[in-house]
Coordinates of C-alpha atoms in Angstrom, one line a residue:
X1 CA 0.0 0.0 0.0
X2 CA 1.0 3.6 -0.4
X3 CA 2.1 5.4 2.8
X4 CA 4.1 8.4 3.9
X5 CA 7.1 7.7 6.0
X6 CA 9.6 9.8 7.9
X7 CA 12.8 9.1 6.0
X8 CA 14.9 10.8 8.8
X9 CA 14.3 13.5 11.4
X10 CA 14.0 16.9 9.8
X11 CA 11.9 19.4 7.9
X12 CA 8.8 18.7 5.8
X13 CA 10.9 17.4 3.0
X14 CA 11.8 14.2 4.9
X15 CA 8.2 13.0 4.4
X16 CA 8.4 10.5 1.5
X17 CA 5.7 8.6 -0.3
X18 CA 6.6 4.9 -0.3
X19 CA 5.2 1.3 -0.5
X20 CA 4.8 -0.7 2.7
X21 CA 3.0 -3.9 3.6
X22 CA -0.7 -3.5 4.4
X23 CA -1.2 -4.0 8.1
X24 CA -3.2 -6.9 9.4
X25 CA -5.6 -6.1 12.3
X26 CA -4.7 -7.6 15.7
X27 CA -7.6 -9.4 17.6
X28 CA -8.9 -6.2 19.1
X29 CA -8.5 -4.0 16.0
X30 CA -10.3 -3.0 12.9
X31 CA -8.7 -2.4 9.5
X32 CA -9.8 0.8 7.8
X33 CA -9.4 1.7 4.2
X34 CA -8.4 5.3 4.7
X35 CA -10.3 8.1 2.9
X36 CA -8.9 11.0 5.0
X37 CA -6.2 11.5 7.6
X38 CA -5.9 14.6 9.8
X39 CA -2.6 16.4 10.2
X40 CA -1.7 17.4 13.8
X41 CA 1.1 19.1 15.7
X42 CA 2.3 15.7 17.2
X43 CA 2.9 14.6 13.6
X44 CA 5.2 17.5 13.1
X45 CA 7.0 16.8 16.3
X46 CA 7.4 13.2 15.4
X47 CA 8.8 14.2 12.0
X48 CA 11.4 16.4 13.7
X49 CA 12.4 13.5 16.0
X50 CA 10.9 15.2 19.1
X51 CA 8.0 12.9 19.8
X52 CA 8.9 9.2 20.5
X53 CA 6.6 6.6 19.0
X54 CA 5.1 4.4 21.8
X55 CA 6.1 0.7 21.8
X56 CA 4.1 -1.4 19.3
X57 CA 2.7 1.7 17.5
X58 CA 3.2 2.2 13.8
X59 CA 6.3 4.3 13.0
X60 CA 4.3 6.0 10.2
X61 CA 2.8 9.4 11.1
X62 CA -0.9 10.0 11.4
X63 CA -3.1 10.0 14.6
X64 CA -6.6 10.2 13.1
X65 CA -8.4 8.8 10.1
X66 CA -11.7 8.3 8.5
X67 CA -12.7 5.6 6.1
X68 CA -14.5 2.3 5.6
X69 CA -13.9 -0.9 7.7
X70 CA -12.5 -3.7 5.4
X71 CA -11.5 -6.3 8.0
X72 CA -12.1 -7.1 11.7
X73 CA -9.9 -8.7 14.3
X74 CA -11.3 -11.8 16.0
X75 CA -12.1 -9.9 19.2
X76 CA -13.2 -6.6 17.6
X77 CA -16.8 -5.7 18.8
X78 CA -19.6 -3.5 17.7
X79 CA -18.5 -3.0 14.1
X80 CA -19.0 -4.8 10.8
X81 CA -17.2 -4.7 7.4
X82 CA -18.5 -1.7 5.4
X83 CA -19.1 0.6 8.4
X84 CA -18.0 4.2 7.8
X85 CA -15.9 5.3 10.8
X86 CA -13.5 7.9 12.0
X87 CA -10.9 6.8 14.6
X88 CA -8.1 7.8 16.8
X89 CA -5.0 6.0 15.6
X90 CA -1.9 5.0 17.5
X91 CA 0.1 6.0 14.3
X92 CA 0.0 4.9 10.7
X93 CA -2.7 7.3 9.5
X94 CA -0.8 8.6 6.5
X95 CA -1.5 5.5 4.5
X96 CA -4.1 3.7 2.4
X97 CA -4.9 1.3 5.2
X98 CA -4.7 1.7 9.0
X99 CA -5.3 -0.7 11.8
X100 CA -6.8 0.9 14.9
X101 CA -8.3 -0.5 18.2
X102 CA -12.0 -1.0 17.7
X103 CA -12.8 1.0 20.9
X104 CA -11.1 4.1 19.4
X105 CA -13.5 4.3 16.5
X106 CA -16.7 6.3 16.2
X107 CA -19.3 6.4 13.4
X108 CA -18.9 9.1 10.8
X109 CA -21.6 11.6 11.9
X110 CA -24.5 12.2 9.6
X111 CA -24.1 15.0 7.1
X112 CA -20.3 15.0 7.6
X113 CA -17.9 14.3 4.7
X114 CA -15.0 11.9 5.0
X115 CA -12.5 14.8 4.9
X116 CA -14.4 16.5 7.7
X117 CA -14.7 13.2 9.7
X118 CA -10.9 12.7 9.4
X119 CA -10.4 16.0 11.2
X120 CA -12.4 15.1 14.3
X121 CA -10.9 12.4 16.5
X122 CA -7.5 13.7 17.7
X123 CA -8.8 17.1 18.7
X124 CA -12.1 15.9 20.1
X125 CA -10.5 13.2 22.2
X126 CA -7.9 15.7 23.4
X127 CA -10.4 18.5 24.3
X128 CA -12.9 16.2 26.0
X129 CA -10.2 14.4 28.1
X130 CA -8.6 17.7 29.2
X131 CA -11.4 20.3 29.4
X132 CA -14.1 18.0 30.8
X133 CA -12.2 15.1 32.5
X134 CA -9.1 16.8 33.9
X135 CA -10.4 20.4 33.9
X136 CA -13.8 19.4 35.2
X137 CA -15.5 22.3 33.3
X138 CA -19.0 22.3 34.8
X139 CA -22.3 23.8 33.5
X140 CA -22.3 27.6 33.9
X141 CA -18.5 27.8 34.2
X142 CA -16.1 29.7 31.9
X143 CA -13.2 28.6 29.7
X144 CA -10.3 30.4 28.2
X145 CA -8.8 28.8 25.1
X146 CA -5.3 29.8 24.2
X147 CA -4.7 29.5 20.4
X148 CA -8.3 29.6 19.5
X149 CA -7.9 29.0 15.8
X150 CA -5.7 25.9 16.0
X151 CA -7.3 22.5 15.5
X152 CA -7.6 22.1 19.2
X153 CA -8.9 25.7 19.6
X154 CA -11.7 25.5 17.1
X155 CA -12.8 22.3 18.7
X156 CA -12.7 23.5 22.3
X157 CA -14.5 26.8 21.5
X158 CA -17.4 25.0 19.7
X159 CA -17.7 22.1 22.2
X160 CA -17.8 24.4 25.2
X161 CA -20.2 26.9 23.6
X162 CA -22.5 24.1 22.5
X163 CA -22.6 22.7 26.0
X164 CA -23.5 26.1 27.4
X165 CA -20.2 27.4 28.8
X166 CA -18.9 30.9 28.5
X167 CA -15.9 30.8 26.2
X168 CA -13.0 33.3 25.7
X169 CA -10.1 32.8 23.4
X170 CA -6.8 34.3 22.3
X171 CA -5.4 34.4 18.7
X172 CA -2.7 36.1 16.8
X173 CA -4.5 38.3 14.3
X174 CA -7.7 40.3 14.1
X175 CA -9.0 37.9 11.4
X176 CA -8.4 35.0 13.8
X177 CA -10.1 36.8 16.6
X178 CA -13.1 37.3 14.5
X179 CA -13.1 33.6 13.6
X180 CA -13.1 32.6 17.3
X181 CA -16.2 34.7 17.8
X182 CA -17.9 33.2 14.8
X183 CA -17.2 29.8 16.3
X184 CA -18.9 30.6 19.6
X185 CA -16.4 32.6 21.8
X186 CA -18.1 35.3 23.7
X187 CA -15.0 37.4 23.3
X188 CA -11.6 36.8 21.8
X189 CA -8.4 38.8 22.1
X190 CA -5.4 39.5 19.9
X191 CA -2.4 38.5 22.0
X192 CA -0.1 40.6 19.9
X193 CA -2.0 43.9 20.4
X194 CA -4.2 43.4 23.5
X195 CA -3.5 42.8 27.2
X196 CA -5.5 39.5 27.3
X197 CA -5.1 39.2 31.1
X198 CA -6.8 42.5 31.7
X199 CA -9.4 41.8 29.0
X200 CA -10.4 38.4 30.5
X201 CA -10.6 39.9 34.0
X202 CA -12.8 42.7 32.7
X203 CA -15.1 40.3 30.8
X204 CA -15.6 38.2 33.9
X205 CA -16.2 41.1 36.3
X206 CA -12.8 40.7 37.9
X207 CA -13.4 37.1 38.9
X208 CA -11.4 35.3 36.2
X209 CA -12.2 32.1 34.3
X210 CA -12.8 28.7 35.8
X211 CA -10.6 26.7 33.3
X212 CA -7.8 27.6 30.9
X213 CA -6.8 25.2 28.2
X214 CA -3.1 26.0 27.5
X215 CA -0.9 24.8 24.6
X216 CA 1.5 27.7 25.1
X217 CA 3.3 27.3 28.4
X218 CA 6.4 29.3 29.1
X219 CA 5.9 32.9 30.0
X220 CA 2.1 32.6 29.7
X221 CA 1.8 30.7 32.9
X222 CA 2.2 33.6 35.4
X223 CA -0.3 35.6 33.4
X224 CA -2.7 32.6 33.4
X225 CA -2.6 32.4 37.2
X226 CA -3.9 36.0 37.3
X227 CA -6.7 35.1 34.9
X228 CA -8.0 32.2 36.9
X229 CA -10.9 32.5 39.3
X230 CA -10.8 30.9 42.8
X231 CA -10.7 27.1 42.5
X232 CA -9.7 27.6 38.9
X233 CA -8.0 24.8 36.8
X234 CA -5.1 25.3 34.4
X235 CA -4.7 22.4 32.0
X236 CA -1.6 22.0 29.8
X237 CA -1.6 20.1 26.5
X238 CA 1.5 21.5 24.9
X239 CA 4.2 24.2 25.5
X240 CA 4.9 26.1 22.3
X241 CA 6.7 28.8 24.2
X242 CA 8.8 26.4 26.3
X243 CA 8.4 23.7 29.0
X244 CA 9.7 25.9 31.9
X245 CA 8.1 28.8 33.8
X246 CA 8.1 30.7 37.0
X247 CA 5.3 29.8 39.4
X248 CA 3.9 32.1 42.0
X249 CA 3.1 29.4 44.6
X250 CA 1.3 32.0 46.9
X251 CA -1.2 32.7 44.2
X252 CA -1.9 29.0 43.7
X253 CA -2.5 28.7 47.4
X254 CA -4.5 31.8 47.9
X255 CA -7.0 31.0 45.1
X256 CA -6.8 27.2 45.6
X257 CA -5.8 26.6 42.0
X258 CA -5.3 23.2 40.3
X259 CA -2.5 22.8 37.7
X260 CA -2.7 19.7 35.6
X261 CA -2.1 18.4 32.0
X262 CA -1.8 15.4 29.9
X263 CA -0.7 13.8 26.7
X264 CA -3.1 11.5 24.8
X265 CA -1.0 9.2 22.6
X266 CA 0.7 7.2 25.4
X267 CA -2.7 6.4 27.1
X268 CA -4.0 2.9 26.8
X269 CA -7.0 1.8 24.6
X270 CA -9.2 1.4 27.7
X271 CA -8.9 5.1 28.5
X272 CA -9.3 6.1 24.8
X273 CA -12.4 3.9 24.6
X274 CA -13.8 5.6 27.6
X275 CA -13.3 9.0 25.9
X276 CA -14.9 7.6 22.7
X277 CA -18.0 6.5 24.6
X278 CA -18.4 10.0 26.1
X279 CA -18.0 11.7 22.7
X280 CA -20.5 9.4 21.1
X281 CA -23.1 10.0 23.8
X282 CA -22.6 13.7 24.5
X283 CA -20.9 15.3 21.5
X284 CA -21.8 13.3 18.3
X285 CA -25.5 14.3 18.6
X286 CA -24.4 18.0 18.7
X287 CA -22.3 17.5 15.5
X288 CA -25.2 15.7 13.8
X289 CA -27.5 18.6 14.8
X290 CA -25.1 21.1 13.3
X291 CA -24.3 22.8 16.6
X292 CA -20.7 21.8 16.2
X293 CA -19.2 21.9 12.7
X294 CA -15.9 20.4 11.6
X295 CA -13.5 23.1 10.5
X296 CA -11.3 21.9 7.6
X297 CA -9.1 24.7 6.4
X298 CA -7.5 22.9 3.5
X299 CA -7.0 19.4 2.1
X300 CA -4.0 17.9 0.4
X301 CA -3.5 14.6 -1.5
X302 CA -1.5 12.1 0.5
X303 CA 1.5 12.6 -1.8
X304 CA 1.6 16.3 -0.7
X305 CA 2.0 15.6 3.0
X306 CA 5.1 17.8 3.1
X307 CA 3.1 20.8 1.9
X308 CA 0.5 20.1 4.5
X309 CA 3.2 20.2 7.2
X310 CA 4.6 23.4 5.8
X311 CA 1.1 25.0 6.1
X312 CA 0.8 23.8 9.7
X313 CA 4.2 25.2 10.6
X314 CA 3.2 28.6 9.1
X315 CA 0.3 28.9 11.5
X316 CA -1.7 30.6 8.8
X317 CA -4.6 28.1 9.0
X318 CA -7.8 28.4 10.9
X319 CA -9.0 24.9 11.9
X320 CA -7.7 21.5 10.6
X321 CA -5.5 20.4 7.7
X322 CA -6.4 17.0 6.2
X323 CA -4.8 14.6 3.8
X324 CA -7.2 12.8 1.4
X325 CA -6.9 9.6 -0.5

């Protein structure tokens, strides 16, 4: 089968189209003929040699797919050959066929194209597990999303808004700020021209927000502590501005703050299946009702994976980048 491999650590040019054996599904897996594969930041980090592949995972990049089931492992449940699914993959998504644990698959939502479906799993699993599981965002509470027009950002804004939470966001241009508001943010702030700490505090009557979803880290952290309400939760999913920061412990104590975070890829299939169950019950109906809409910025054919990575690294996109087969 055709697949994109990382020929060596480096820039986008190291992504090469090649022929590799078609995978066979393990007992608990399904084999999917891939129609679309989402492109995500972890793929870029893996390409650069900065994101180790977990044991037994495919060395090929690609963490989310959509397509049709063509084979079932002996222990795979709840699916049949021919079902249209999107799935969180453990790797190997940039290929014509991908084997994924059956519990990590979800049905393609009604009225959603394959390209759109291929943009859903990685960000939806990440947002649910961090904003609602770890961050414990409750009805009536508020959320600040850093990087509101990233794949994660557009998902978090829409999900929280659809579930009735107040949502604020930051972004790097006025056009991106406007996009955040269109997607459901009550207000969004240009971090290059506005004091987002003061703006968030003003928008919340000085109380601050209940949860912050942060993929920035670094020098944002002291500012975020000032943005959090009492009992607030700061949840890390990445650190684009660096993994180290200064922490005002007295502020954490005074406001009884919780600081947490997670990575998704190393978690086991049992956990990912638990997240899939929550998404199917609570979020998939909102997608099918049109209250949450997949945000695909641009698609590329599989052979142009390098161009897709170049676009991602430019940060010019609003929403998801998808490879199509």
